[in-house]
Short mmCIF file of C-alpha atoms in Angstrom, two decimals:
data_model
loop_
_atom_site.label_atom_id
_atom_site.label_comp_id
_atom_site.label_asym_id
_atom_site.label_seq_id
_atom_site.Cartn_x
_atom_site.Cartn_y
_atom_site.Cartn_z
CA MET G 19 0.00 0.00 0.00
CA PRO G 20 2.73 2.60 0.79
CA ALA G 21 4.29 1.85 -2.61
CA PHE G 22 0.96 2.55 -4.31
CA VAL G 23 0.57 5.84 -2.44
CA GLU G 24 4.10 6.82 -3.42
CA PHE G 25 3.28 5.96 -7.04
CA ILE G 26 0.13 8.15 -6.96
CA ASP G 27 2.11 11.02 -5.45
CA THR G 28 4.71 10.71 -8.22
CA VAL G 29 2.03 10.76 -10.92
CA CYS G 30 0.39 13.83 -9.34
CA ALA G 31 3.73 15.61 -9.14
CA LEU G 32 4.42 14.79 -12.79
CA HIS G 33 0.95 16.03 -13.73
CA ASP G 34 1.57 19.33 -11.93
CA GLU G 35 4.96 19.72 -13.62
CA VAL G 36 3.45 19.16 -17.09
CA GLN G 37 0.71 21.70 -16.39
CA LYS G 38 3.28 24.29 -15.30
CA SER G 39 5.72 23.78 -18.15
CA CYS G 40 3.17 22.95 -20.92
CA VAL G 41 5.85 20.81 -22.61
CA LEU G 42 7.11 17.30 -21.97
CA ASP G 43 10.62 17.79 -23.35
CA THR G 44 12.59 20.98 -23.81
CA ARG G 45 14.02 21.83 -27.22
CA PRO G 46 17.46 23.41 -27.59
CA LYS G 47 17.54 26.97 -28.86
CA LEU G 48 18.01 27.11 -32.63
CA ILE G 49 21.19 28.75 -33.85
CA ARG G 50 20.70 31.68 -36.23
CA VAL G 51 23.46 32.69 -38.59
CA PRO G 52 22.38 35.95 -40.28
CA GLN G 53 23.76 36.75 -43.72
CA LEU G 54 23.20 40.50 -43.75
CA HIS G 55 26.90 41.15 -43.18
CA LEU G 56 27.62 39.61 -46.60
CA LEU G 57 25.68 42.25 -48.54
CA PRO G 58 28.29 45.06 -48.33
CA GLU G 59 30.89 42.56 -49.53
CA TRP G 60 28.68 41.47 -52.42
CA GLU G 61 27.85 45.09 -53.27
CA MET G 62 31.53 45.83 -53.78
CA TYR G 63 32.92 42.60 -55.25
CA ALA G 64 30.00 40.40 -56.34
CA PRO G 65 27.06 42.59 -57.47
CA GLU G 66 25.46 39.61 -59.22
CA LYS G 67 25.00 37.89 -55.84
CA PHE G 68 23.63 41.12 -54.37
CA HIS G 69 21.13 41.29 -57.24
CA GLN G 70 20.22 37.62 -56.85
CA LYS G 71 19.30 38.12 -53.19
CA LEU G 72 17.52 41.50 -53.37
CA CYS G 73 16.44 41.50 -57.05
CA VAL G 74 17.84 45.01 -57.60
CA PRO G 75 21.37 46.17 -58.44
CA PRO G 76 23.34 48.03 -55.74
CA ILE G 77 22.86 51.44 -57.40
CA VAL G 78 19.06 51.03 -57.35
CA PHE G 79 19.17 49.87 -53.73
CA ASP G 80 21.14 52.97 -52.68
CA HIS G 81 18.65 55.19 -54.53
CA LEU G 82 15.71 53.52 -52.78
CA VAL G 83 17.33 54.05 -49.39
CA ALA G 84 17.82 57.75 -50.20
CA CYS G 85 14.16 58.08 -51.26
CA LEU G 86 12.81 56.38 -48.13
CA GLU G 87 15.07 58.09 -45.56
CA PRO G 88 12.84 61.17 -44.97
CA HIS G 89 9.75 59.13 -44.04
CA PRO G 90 9.05 59.35 -40.27
CA ILE G 91 7.61 55.82 -40.01
CA LEU G 92 11.13 54.43 -40.33
CA TYR G 93 12.22 56.15 -37.10
CA ASN G 94 11.11 56.23 -33.48
CA ASN G 95 12.03 57.98 -30.23
CA SER G 96 12.30 54.78 -28.22
CA HIS G 97 15.28 53.55 -26.24
CA ASN G 98 15.04 50.53 -28.55
CA PRO G 99 15.46 52.17 -31.98
CA GLN G 100 14.32 50.61 -35.23
CA LEU G 101 16.72 48.80 -37.52
CA PRO G 102 18.61 51.01 -40.00
CA ILE G 103 16.59 51.83 -43.11
CA ALA G 104 18.96 49.84 -45.32
CA ILE G 105 18.35 46.71 -43.21
CA GLN G 106 14.57 47.15 -43.23
CA LEU G 107 14.61 47.63 -47.00
CA THR G 108 16.87 44.60 -47.40
CA ILE G 109 14.42 42.37 -45.51
CA PHE G 110 11.52 43.75 -47.55
CA LEU G 111 13.23 43.28 -50.95
CA ASN G 112 14.34 39.77 -50.08
CA GLY G 113 10.75 38.86 -49.23
CA VAL G 114 8.98 40.42 -52.23
CA GLY G 115 11.66 39.17 -54.62
CA HIS G 116 11.12 35.51 -53.80
CA TYR G 117 8.18 33.16 -53.48
CA GLY G 118 7.30 29.81 -51.97
CA ASN G 119 9.36 28.45 -49.09
CA ALA G 120 12.09 31.04 -49.73
CA ALA G 121 9.71 33.88 -48.85
CA THR G 122 8.20 32.66 -45.58
CA MET G 123 8.45 34.84 -42.49
CA GLU G 124 10.44 32.11 -40.75
CA ASP G 125 12.99 31.91 -43.57
CA LEU G 126 13.42 35.69 -43.71
CA ALA G 127 13.79 35.89 -39.93
CA GLU G 128 16.53 33.26 -39.94
CA TRP G 129 18.31 34.86 -42.92
CA ALA G 130 18.30 38.31 -41.31
CA GLY G 131 18.83 37.13 -37.73
CA VAL G 132 15.70 38.85 -36.42
CA SER G 133 12.32 37.82 -35.06
CA ILE G 134 9.28 37.05 -37.21
CA ARG G 135 7.54 40.12 -35.74
CA THR G 136 10.45 42.31 -36.87
CA VAL G 137 10.11 40.94 -40.41
CA TYR G 138 6.39 41.82 -40.36
CA ASN G 139 7.11 45.33 -39.07
CA CYS G 140 9.76 45.92 -41.75
CA PHE G 141 7.32 44.92 -44.47
CA LYS G 142 4.62 47.23 -43.12
CA ARG G 143 6.88 50.27 -42.64
CA VAL G 144 8.67 49.97 -45.98
CA MET G 145 5.38 49.54 -47.87
CA ILE G 146 3.95 52.67 -46.24
CA ALA G 147 7.11 54.62 -47.09
CA ILE G 148 7.08 53.40 -50.71
CA LEU G 149 3.41 54.20 -51.25
CA ARG G 150 4.12 57.80 -50.29
CA HIS G 151 6.06 58.12 -53.58
CA HIS G 152 3.41 56.43 -55.71
CA ASN G 153 1.97 59.50 -57.40
CA ASP G 154 5.41 61.03 -57.99
CA LYS G 155 7.04 57.92 -59.46
CA ILE G 156 4.20 55.96 -61.10
CA HIS G 157 2.29 58.15 -63.52
CA PHE G 158 1.92 59.10 -67.17
CA ASP G 159 1.73 62.78 -68.03
CA LEU G 160 0.03 63.14 -71.40
CA LEU G 161 1.65 66.58 -71.81
CA ASP G 162 5.16 65.21 -71.22
CA HIS G 163 6.94 64.34 -74.47
CA LYS G 164 8.91 61.45 -72.93
CA ASP G 165 5.77 59.92 -71.43
CA GLN G 166 4.00 60.20 -74.78
CA GLU G 167 6.81 58.36 -76.53
CA GLU G 168 6.87 55.66 -73.87
CA TRP G 169 3.10 55.29 -74.05
CA LYS G 170 3.14 54.82 -77.84
CA SER G 171 6.05 52.40 -77.63
CA LEU G 172 4.19 50.27 -75.07
CA GLN G 173 1.03 50.26 -77.17
CA GLN G 174 3.00 49.09 -80.21
CA TRP G 175 4.54 46.31 -78.14
CA VAL G 176 1.08 45.20 -76.96
CA GLU G 177 -0.22 45.20 -80.55
CA GLY G 178 2.66 42.94 -81.59
CA LYS G 179 2.22 40.47 -78.72
CA MET G 180 -1.52 40.43 -78.00
CA CYS G 181 -4.79 40.20 -79.90
CA TRP G 182 -6.30 43.21 -81.70
CA GLU G 183 -8.88 43.83 -78.97
CA ARG G 184 -6.05 44.98 -76.67
CA HIS G 185 -4.27 47.21 -79.16
CA GLY G 186 -5.08 50.40 -77.21
CA GLY G 187 -3.92 49.13 -73.84
CA PHE G 188 -0.50 49.27 -72.25
CA LEU G 189 -1.08 48.40 -68.57
CA CYS G 190 -2.17 44.98 -67.36
CA VAL G 191 -2.55 43.31 -63.96
CA ASP G 192 -2.87 39.52 -63.82
CA SER G 193 -4.86 38.38 -60.81
CA THR G 194 -5.67 35.04 -59.20
CA PRO G 195 -7.32 32.62 -61.66
CA PHE G 196 -10.88 31.44 -61.16
CA ASN G 197 -11.10 27.66 -61.47
CA LEU G 198 -13.78 26.16 -63.74
CA PHE G 199 -15.74 23.13 -62.59
CA GLN G 200 -14.98 21.26 -65.84
CA LYS G 201 -13.05 21.51 -69.09
CA PRO G 202 -14.74 23.95 -71.50
CA GLY G 203 -16.09 22.33 -74.66
CA TRP G 204 -14.63 25.01 -76.96
CA HIS G 205 -10.81 25.37 -76.96
CA GLY G 206 -10.73 23.52 -73.66
CA GLU G 207 -6.95 22.99 -73.61
CA GLY G 208 -6.44 26.75 -73.81
CA PHE G 209 -7.90 27.07 -70.31
CA PHE G 210 -5.50 24.54 -68.75
CA ASN G 211 -3.01 26.35 -66.49
CA LYS G 212 0.29 25.54 -64.78
CA ASN G 213 -1.57 24.37 -61.65
CA SER G 214 -3.28 21.60 -63.65
CA ASN G 215 -6.66 23.34 -63.46
CA TYR G 216 -9.04 24.72 -66.05
CA SER G 217 -9.46 28.37 -65.13
CA LEU G 218 -10.13 31.93 -66.22
CA ALA G 219 -7.79 34.76 -65.19
CA ALA G 220 -9.35 38.15 -64.40
CA GLN G 221 -7.32 40.99 -65.93
CA VAL G 222 -7.58 44.77 -65.67
CA CYS G 223 -6.27 46.65 -68.72
#
């Protein structure tokens, strides 16, 4: 009987310990080896690697940093200051320039040596700072001679690549395809996409 009581006490103690710790076995802390320190080296001696990681050449990256520097969202008055603008932009460009498993928050956090929340904050701040320049950088002025030439050149390119119905357009956004419940009877194979589905893609021209 005393052995049984001792056994019950041991089980109760184990139960209490599991409730307090919420885990049965501890996991060692993962080692993070950030690669941000390689970027200045690549910028100077291997610009092709810099471009491969951030999808922009070093000169464009430096220009983006200069454009975003004045925005107040990239600064704070805390005792724990934000990351430098170049680092925040680096994390953002790495994320938007890749897709799939290479663009997950976890992968970016490990690559940059920061937390997942920091990756999210960098994305949010950089996007807000970039959108501030939207109207100044993304526009077509019909009275500007250079914009007129570019507009006509784009329309000619569209006419050469697309069907006649789109000859007057020059801007296009391809959105998520809408899957069809079955293969269309007319030109059915033309609706078969890379995801092995029959679908229609909504486009705004």
